[in-house]
Amino acid sequence: MSQPYISIVIPVHNEQEVLEILYQRLTTVMDQLGKPYEVILTNDGSTDNSTAILNDFVKRRPNEFRIIHFNRNYGQHMAIMAGFENVRGEIIITMDADLQNPPEEIPRLVAEMEKGHDVVNTHRMDRQDNRWRLLVSHAHNWLRKKMIPSLKMEDEGSMLRAYRRNLVDLMVASGESSTFITALALTYAANPAEIGIKHEERAAGTSSYSFYKLIRYNFDLITNFSLVPLQMFTFIGISVSILSLLFVIYLLIRRLVIGPEVAGLFTLFAIAFFIMGLIIMGVGILGEYIGRIYLETLKRPRFVIREIRQQQEG
Ligand code: UDP
Ligand code: MG
């Protein structure tokens, strides 16, 4: 098998409707580019017909296609990570399977990499997602910029990106089980570039992300790259303590000057509930971090590969 120059890594979770179009458009673009390439698709615990369709790609294109089958669903980022563990190319491209990232943009990414960058970040121009997705995304981006100011990128959810091999090896070596690839890459990058790319509507099928899954995913990003939520609670704690102290002093003086206070019961309730709410939220945030620390200390494998389908050597 000849050494590929470009490796394309694609996570797949229940994408039976789009895989054939993906295959056609991707191979057309890559054949035209004329550089040796491989395509690694990670089947992230699909329960539809994706498994069979993917295996068929290896039969049709044994020189280019390799399929990694997980034993169950581990999420998009772990699926990409498994692809990273197995790449052989020098330039690694990640993209979504649903064709929201047009394969026709790949040559531009490669050209940008060849200018000497070790990462090419992207932002989606004219994003084609439904309204509530855009809303969640805008809110999240705003929060993310506040929480992780060091993360200099427009759009961390844009998955069509290019990485130099040494960066991919570093990401694999980091061994984390809940991470966010696009942000992780930037912590190792020396010379990143950023370009705008086209974004399309999902070719077919439905998004794997529910609202709940999206929230979990964003917590992964924040907890992995920022301690701001924890530190914020220290400050809130200090401020609330100071205010309460002032309040107590005021009540004391008031009692000495005017006499004991009887009314104001509901104000007291309101203040108490507000502070209790803060405490519960603080405990929740602590839990987000501790839960992840716990998972890392278990040292379980990040994912289990059931099988790798590829051309038999020799
Ligand atoms: N994906 C995956 N595992 C998951 C969820 C999604 O491998 O648990 C893949 C999915 O097949 C697609 C990419 O990740 O290739 C992005 O997912 P999707 O299009 O559902 O997300 P959206 O575009 O709605 O953010
Ligand atoms: Mg999508």
Short mmCIF file of C-alpha atoms and ligand atoms in Angstrom, two decimals:
data_model
loop_
_atom_site.label_atom_id
_atom_site.label_comp_id
_atom_site.label_asym_id
_atom_site.label_seq_id
_atom_site.Cartn_x
_atom_site.Cartn_y
_atom_site.Cartn_z
CA MET A 1 0.00 0.00 0.00
CA SER A 2 1.47 3.37 -0.99
CA GLN A 3 1.97 5.98 1.70
CA PRO A 4 -0.91 8.47 1.66
CA TYR A 5 -0.15 12.19 1.79
CA ILE A 6 -3.63 13.23 2.92
CA SER A 7 -5.73 11.39 5.52
CA ILE A 8 -9.40 12.26 5.78
CA VAL A 9 -11.04 11.35 9.10
CA ILE A 10 -14.83 11.20 9.30
CA PRO A 11 -17.01 10.19 12.29
CA VAL A 12 -20.20 8.35 11.37
CA HIS A 13 -23.25 7.78 13.53
CA ASN A 14 -26.39 6.54 11.76
CA GLU A 15 -25.77 8.22 8.41
CA GLN A 16 -27.11 5.59 5.99
CA GLU A 17 -28.93 8.19 3.85
CA VAL A 18 -25.86 10.31 3.11
CA LEU A 19 -22.94 7.89 2.93
CA GLU A 20 -23.21 7.11 -0.79
CA ILE A 21 -23.35 10.83 -1.75
CA LEU A 22 -20.41 11.44 0.56
CA TYR A 23 -18.46 8.63 -1.13
CA GLN A 24 -19.16 10.03 -4.60
CA ARG A 25 -18.40 13.67 -3.86
CA LEU A 26 -15.33 12.93 -1.74
CA THR A 27 -13.67 10.51 -4.14
CA THR A 28 -14.36 12.85 -7.08
CA VAL A 29 -12.65 15.78 -5.33
CA MET A 30 -9.74 13.71 -4.04
CA ASP A 31 -9.09 11.96 -7.34
CA GLN A 32 -8.99 15.34 -9.07
CA LEU A 33 -6.53 16.65 -6.49
CA GLY A 34 -4.23 13.87 -7.61
CA LYS A 35 -2.33 13.29 -4.36
CA PRO A 36 -2.21 9.93 -2.56
CA TYR A 37 -4.91 9.88 0.09
CA GLU A 38 -6.77 7.65 2.49
CA VAL A 39 -10.23 7.99 4.02
CA ILE A 40 -10.75 6.69 7.55
CA LEU A 41 -14.37 6.47 8.63
CA THR A 42 -15.14 5.66 12.26
CA ASN A 43 -18.45 3.91 12.71
CA ASP A 44 -19.47 5.30 16.11
CA GLY A 45 -21.92 2.60 17.15
CA SER A 46 -24.40 3.06 14.28
CA THR A 47 -27.58 1.06 14.60
CA ASP A 48 -28.80 1.59 11.04
CA ASN A 49 -27.40 0.21 7.81
CA SER A 50 -24.26 2.40 7.96
CA THR A 51 -22.10 -0.55 9.06
CA ALA A 52 -22.75 -2.54 5.89
CA ILE A 53 -22.51 0.50 3.61
CA LEU A 54 -19.13 1.43 5.10
CA ASN A 55 -17.72 -2.07 4.73
CA ASP A 56 -18.74 -1.97 1.10
CA PHE A 57 -16.57 1.15 0.57
CA VAL A 58 -13.49 -0.91 1.47
CA LYS A 59 -14.44 -3.49 -1.16
CA ARG A 60 -14.93 -0.78 -3.80
CA ARG A 61 -11.80 1.22 -2.94
CA PRO A 62 -9.44 -1.03 -0.98
CA ASN A 63 -6.50 1.33 -1.52
CA GLU A 64 -8.17 4.40 -0.07
CA PHE A 65 -10.85 3.40 2.42
CA ARG A 66 -10.43 2.07 5.95
CA ILE A 67 -13.23 1.64 8.45
CA ILE A 68 -12.94 1.57 12.24
CA HIS A 69 -15.91 0.00 14.01
CA PHE A 70 -16.53 0.94 17.65
CA ASN A 71 -18.33 -1.53 19.90
CA ARG A 72 -20.79 1.22 20.87
CA ASN A 73 -21.37 4.98 20.66
CA TYR A 74 -18.59 7.13 22.16
CA GLY A 75 -19.38 10.48 20.53
CA GLN A 76 -18.03 12.46 17.64
CA HIS A 77 -14.75 13.53 19.23
CA MET A 78 -13.71 10.05 20.30
CA ALA A 79 -14.61 8.79 16.82
CA ILE A 80 -12.24 11.36 15.33
CA MET A 81 -9.60 10.44 17.92
CA ALA A 82 -9.76 6.78 16.86
CA GLY A 83 -9.24 7.91 13.27
CA PHE A 84 -6.26 10.00 14.43
CA GLU A 85 -4.69 6.94 16.06
CA ASN A 86 -4.70 5.20 12.71
CA VAL A 87 -3.74 7.90 10.21
CA ARG A 88 -0.78 7.44 7.90
CA GLY A 89 -0.84 10.74 6.03
CA GLU A 90 1.09 13.97 6.55
CA ILE A 91 -1.92 16.31 6.31
CA ILE A 92 -5.01 15.24 8.22
CA ILE A 93 -8.46 16.59 7.33
CA THR A 94 -11.48 16.13 9.59
CA MET A 95 -15.04 16.60 8.36
CA ASP A 96 -18.64 15.61 9.08
CA ALA A 97 -20.28 12.74 7.23
CA ASP A 98 -23.55 14.56 6.55
CA LEU A 99 -22.03 16.85 3.88
CA GLN A 100 -22.66 20.01 5.86
CA ASN A 101 -18.93 20.45 5.19
CA PRO A 102 -18.60 20.36 1.39
CA PRO A 103 -15.74 18.05 0.32
CA GLU A 104 -15.09 20.51 -2.52
CA GLU A 105 -13.45 22.81 0.10
CA ILE A 106 -10.70 20.28 0.85
CA PRO A 107 -8.27 21.50 -1.87
CA ARG A 108 -8.38 25.00 -0.35
CA LEU A 109 -7.49 23.57 3.06
CA VAL A 110 -4.60 21.60 1.59
CA ALA A 111 -3.31 24.67 -0.26
CA GLU A 112 -3.43 26.66 2.99
CA MET A 113 -1.53 23.92 4.85
CA GLU A 114 1.11 23.89 2.16
CA LYS A 115 1.88 27.52 2.96
CA GLY A 116 3.46 26.12 6.12
CA HIS A 117 0.66 26.20 8.71
CA ASP A 118 0.25 23.39 11.22
CA VAL A 119 -3.51 23.94 11.63
CA VAL A 120 -6.09 25.43 9.34
CA ASN A 121 -9.10 26.48 11.38
CA THR A 122 -12.34 27.33 9.66
CA HIS A 123 -15.53 29.21 10.28
CA ARG A 124 -18.80 28.42 8.59
CA MET A 125 -19.94 31.22 6.33
CA ASP A 126 -23.69 31.57 5.96
CA ARG A 127 -24.42 28.73 8.31
CA GLN A 128 -27.24 26.41 7.29
CA ASP A 129 -28.70 25.18 10.54
CA ASN A 130 -32.13 25.65 12.04
CA ARG A 131 -32.91 28.68 14.17
CA TRP A 132 -32.65 27.18 17.61
CA ARG A 133 -29.31 25.58 16.72
CA LEU A 134 -27.97 28.95 15.64
CA LEU A 135 -29.30 30.54 18.82
CA VAL A 136 -27.64 27.93 21.06
CA SER A 137 -24.47 28.29 19.05
CA HIS A 138 -24.33 32.09 19.29
CA ALA A 139 -24.99 32.03 23.03
CA HIS A 140 -22.35 29.36 23.43
CA ASN A 141 -19.76 31.22 21.37
CA TRP A 142 -20.27 34.35 23.45
CA LEU A 143 -19.86 32.41 26.69
CA ARG A 144 -16.89 30.48 25.34
CA LYS A 145 -15.04 33.68 24.42
CA LYS A 146 -15.57 34.92 28.01
CA MET A 147 -14.55 31.63 29.62
CA ILE A 148 -11.64 30.69 27.38
CA PRO A 149 -10.19 33.95 26.09
CA SER A 150 -7.01 32.14 25.05
CA LEU A 151 -8.92 30.13 22.46
CA LYS A 152 -8.44 32.27 19.40
CA MET A 153 -10.93 30.92 16.90
CA GLU A 154 -14.23 32.06 15.46
CA ASP A 155 -16.19 28.85 15.35
CA GLU A 156 -15.03 25.84 17.33
CA GLY A 157 -17.95 23.75 16.05
CA SER A 158 -16.78 23.88 12.45
CA MET A 159 -15.31 20.42 11.94
CA LEU A 160 -13.85 20.69 8.44
CA ARG A 161 -10.25 21.45 9.37
CA ALA A 162 -6.71 20.46 8.52
CA TYR A 163 -3.93 19.42 10.90
CA ARG A 164 -0.28 18.59 10.43
CA ARG A 165 0.63 15.05 11.48
CA ASN A 166 2.78 16.02 14.49
CA LEU A 167 -0.21 17.85 15.99
CA VAL A 168 -2.45 14.84 15.50
CA ASP A 169 0.13 12.63 17.21
CA LEU A 170 0.22 15.05 20.16
CA MET A 171 -3.58 14.98 20.43
CA VAL A 172 -3.57 11.18 20.44
CA ALA A 173 -0.84 11.15 23.09
CA SER A 174 -2.84 13.45 25.38
CA GLY A 175 -5.11 10.48 26.07
CA GLU A 176 -8.11 12.44 27.39
CA SER A 177 -11.50 10.81 27.24
CA SER A 178 -13.68 13.91 27.19
CA THR A 179 -12.12 16.48 24.96
CA PHE A 180 -12.88 18.87 22.18
CA ILE A 181 -10.63 18.28 19.19
CA THR A 182 -10.68 21.74 17.63
CA ALA A 183 -9.74 23.41 20.93
CA LEU A 184 -7.20 20.75 21.86
CA ALA A 185 -5.37 21.21 18.56
CA LEU A 186 -4.95 24.90 19.19
CA THR A 187 -3.17 24.30 22.50
CA TYR A 188 -0.42 22.56 20.51
CA ALA A 189 -0.43 24.71 17.38
CA ALA A 190 2.52 26.93 16.52
CA ASN A 191 1.33 28.54 13.31
CA PRO A 192 -2.47 28.36 12.88
CA ALA A 193 -4.41 29.86 9.99
CA GLU A 194 -8.13 30.48 9.65
CA ILE A 195 -10.30 30.56 6.56
CA GLY A 196 -14.04 30.78 5.86
CA ILE A 197 -15.70 27.77 4.29
CA LYS A 198 -19.08 27.04 2.80
CA HIS A 199 -21.71 25.34 4.87
CA GLU A 200 -24.59 23.32 3.52
CA GLU A 201 -27.74 21.87 4.87
CA ARG A 202 -27.58 18.28 5.94
CA ALA A 203 -27.80 16.23 2.71
CA ALA A 204 -30.25 13.77 4.31
CA GLY A 205 -30.99 12.08 7.62
CA THR A 206 -31.21 13.85 10.97
CA SER A 207 -28.75 15.41 13.39
CA SER A 208 -27.52 13.16 16.19
CA TYR A 209 -27.59 16.06 18.61
CA SER A 210 -30.50 16.62 20.92
CA PHE A 211 -30.63 19.75 23.05
CA TYR A 212 -29.43 17.75 26.04
CA LYS A 213 -26.50 16.25 24.12
CA LEU A 214 -25.49 19.72 22.93
CA ILE A 215 -25.40 21.03 26.49
CA ARG A 216 -23.26 18.08 27.63
CA TYR A 217 -20.94 18.67 24.72
CA ASN A 218 -20.51 22.33 25.59
CA PHE A 219 -19.71 21.42 29.19
CA ASP A 220 -16.93 19.22 27.79
CA LEU A 221 -15.48 22.22 26.03
CA ILE A 222 -15.69 24.55 29.04
CA THR A 223 -14.48 22.12 31.71
CA ASN A 224 -11.61 20.90 29.56
CA PHE A 225 -10.20 24.28 28.81
CA SER A 226 -11.29 26.65 31.56
CA LEU A 227 -11.35 26.97 35.34
CA VAL A 228 -13.38 30.19 35.11
CA PRO A 229 -16.66 28.62 36.35
CA LEU A 230 -14.93 27.38 39.51
CA GLN A 231 -13.14 30.67 40.06
CA MET A 232 -16.36 32.58 39.46
CA PHE A 233 -17.90 30.79 42.42
CA THR A 234 -15.07 31.86 44.68
CA PHE A 235 -15.81 35.47 43.74
CA ILE A 236 -19.55 35.09 44.09
CA GLY A 237 -18.97 33.46 47.48
CA ILE A 238 -16.75 36.32 48.64
CA SER A 239 -19.20 38.98 47.38
CA VAL A 240 -22.21 37.32 49.00
CA SER A 241 -20.33 37.00 52.31
CA ILE A 242 -19.36 40.66 52.30
CA LEU A 243 -22.91 41.77 51.46
CA SER A 244 -24.41 39.55 54.16
CA LEU A 245 -21.97 40.90 56.70
CA LEU A 246 -22.95 44.48 55.81
CA PHE A 247 -26.59 43.45 56.12
CA VAL A 248 -26.04 41.98 59.58
CA ILE A 249 -24.23 45.12 60.72
CA TYR A 250 -27.07 47.26 59.39
CA LEU A 251 -29.70 45.12 61.20
CA LEU A 252 -27.72 45.33 64.41
CA ILE A 253 -27.52 49.11 64.30
CA ARG A 254 -31.17 49.30 63.31
CA ARG A 255 -32.12 47.16 66.28
CA LEU A 256 -30.19 49.39 68.67
CA VAL A 257 -31.61 52.61 67.22
CA ILE A 258 -35.19 51.75 66.16
CA GLY A 259 -35.86 48.43 67.95
CA PRO A 260 -36.49 44.82 66.76
CA GLU A 261 -37.80 44.15 63.27
CA VAL A 262 -40.79 41.82 62.68
CA ALA A 263 -41.88 42.17 59.07
CA GLY A 264 -39.74 41.48 56.01
CA LEU A 265 -40.20 37.71 56.20
CA PHE A 266 -40.61 37.29 52.44
CA THR A 267 -37.60 39.45 51.66
CA LEU A 268 -35.65 37.09 53.86
CA PHE A 269 -37.06 34.08 51.99
CA ALA A 270 -36.19 35.64 48.67
CA ILE A 271 -32.61 36.27 49.73
CA ALA A 272 -32.29 32.80 51.26
CA PHE A 273 -33.63 31.04 48.16
CA PHE A 274 -31.41 33.07 45.90
CA ILE A 275 -28.33 32.09 47.88
CA MET A 276 -29.44 28.46 48.07
CA GLY A 277 -29.86 28.45 44.31
CA LEU A 278 -26.32 29.75 43.93
CA ILE A 279 -25.01 27.05 46.23
CA ILE A 280 -26.76 24.28 44.33
CA MET A 281 -25.44 25.62 41.05
CA GLY A 282 -21.94 25.78 42.53
CA VAL A 283 -22.18 22.18 43.67
CA GLY A 284 -23.35 21.25 40.16
CA ILE A 285 -20.36 22.94 38.56
CA LEU A 286 -18.02 21.22 41.01
CA GLY A 287 -19.71 17.97 39.98
CA GLU A 288 -19.01 18.60 36.29
CA TYR A 289 -15.30 18.85 37.00
CA ILE A 290 -15.12 16.10 39.61
CA GLY A 291 -17.08 13.70 37.41
CA ARG A 292 -14.56 14.14 34.65
CA ILE A 293 -11.64 13.80 37.05
CA TYR A 294 -13.25 10.59 38.30
CA LEU A 295 -13.61 9.17 34.80
CA GLU A 296 -9.97 9.90 34.04
CA THR A 297 -8.80 8.22 37.25
CA LEU A 298 -10.67 5.03 36.34
CA LYS A 299 -8.21 4.74 33.44
CA ARG A 300 -10.75 2.93 31.29
CA PRO A 301 -10.00 2.87 27.58
CA ARG A 302 -11.39 5.95 25.83
CA PHE A 303 -13.13 3.72 23.33
CA VAL A 304 -13.13 0.10 22.24
CA ILE A 305 -12.48 -0.75 18.61
CA ARG A 306 -14.41 -3.87 17.61
CA GLU A 307 -12.83 -4.23 14.19
CA ILE A 308 -10.79 -2.39 11.58
CA ARG A 309 -11.81 -3.09 7.98
CA GLN A 310 -9.03 -2.49 5.51
CA GLN A 311 -7.17 -4.06 2.66
CA GLN A 312 -5.31 -7.17 3.80
CA GLU A 313 -1.57 -6.49 3.72
CA GLY A 314 0.56 -8.52 1.31
N1 UDP B 1 -21.44 11.82 15.09
C1 UDP B 1 -20.76 10.76 15.68
N2 UDP B 1 -21.15 10.33 16.92
C2 UDP B 1 -22.17 10.91 17.59
C3 UDP B 1 -22.83 12.01 17.01
C4 UDP B 1 -22.44 12.44 15.76
O1 UDP B 1 -19.83 10.21 15.09
O2 UDP B 1 -22.48 10.45 18.71
C5 UDP B 1 -21.01 12.29 13.75
C6 UDP B 1 -22.12 12.40 12.71
O3 UDP B 1 -22.30 11.18 12.01
C7 UDP B 1 -21.59 13.50 11.81
C8 UDP B 1 -20.85 14.41 12.77
O4 UDP B 1 -20.54 13.61 13.91
O5 UDP B 1 -20.66 12.99 10.87
C9 UDP B 1 -21.68 15.63 13.16
O6 UDP B 1 -22.93 15.19 13.69
P1 UDP B 1 -24.33 15.85 13.29
O7 UDP B 1 -24.36 16.20 11.85
O8 UDP B 1 -25.38 14.94 13.81
O9 UDP B 1 -24.26 17.16 14.17
P2 UDP B 1 -24.69 18.64 13.78
O10 UDP B 1 -24.24 18.92 12.37
O11 UDP B 1 -26.14 18.67 13.94
O12 UDP B 1 -23.92 19.45 14.78
MG MG B 2 -24.39 17.94 10.75
#
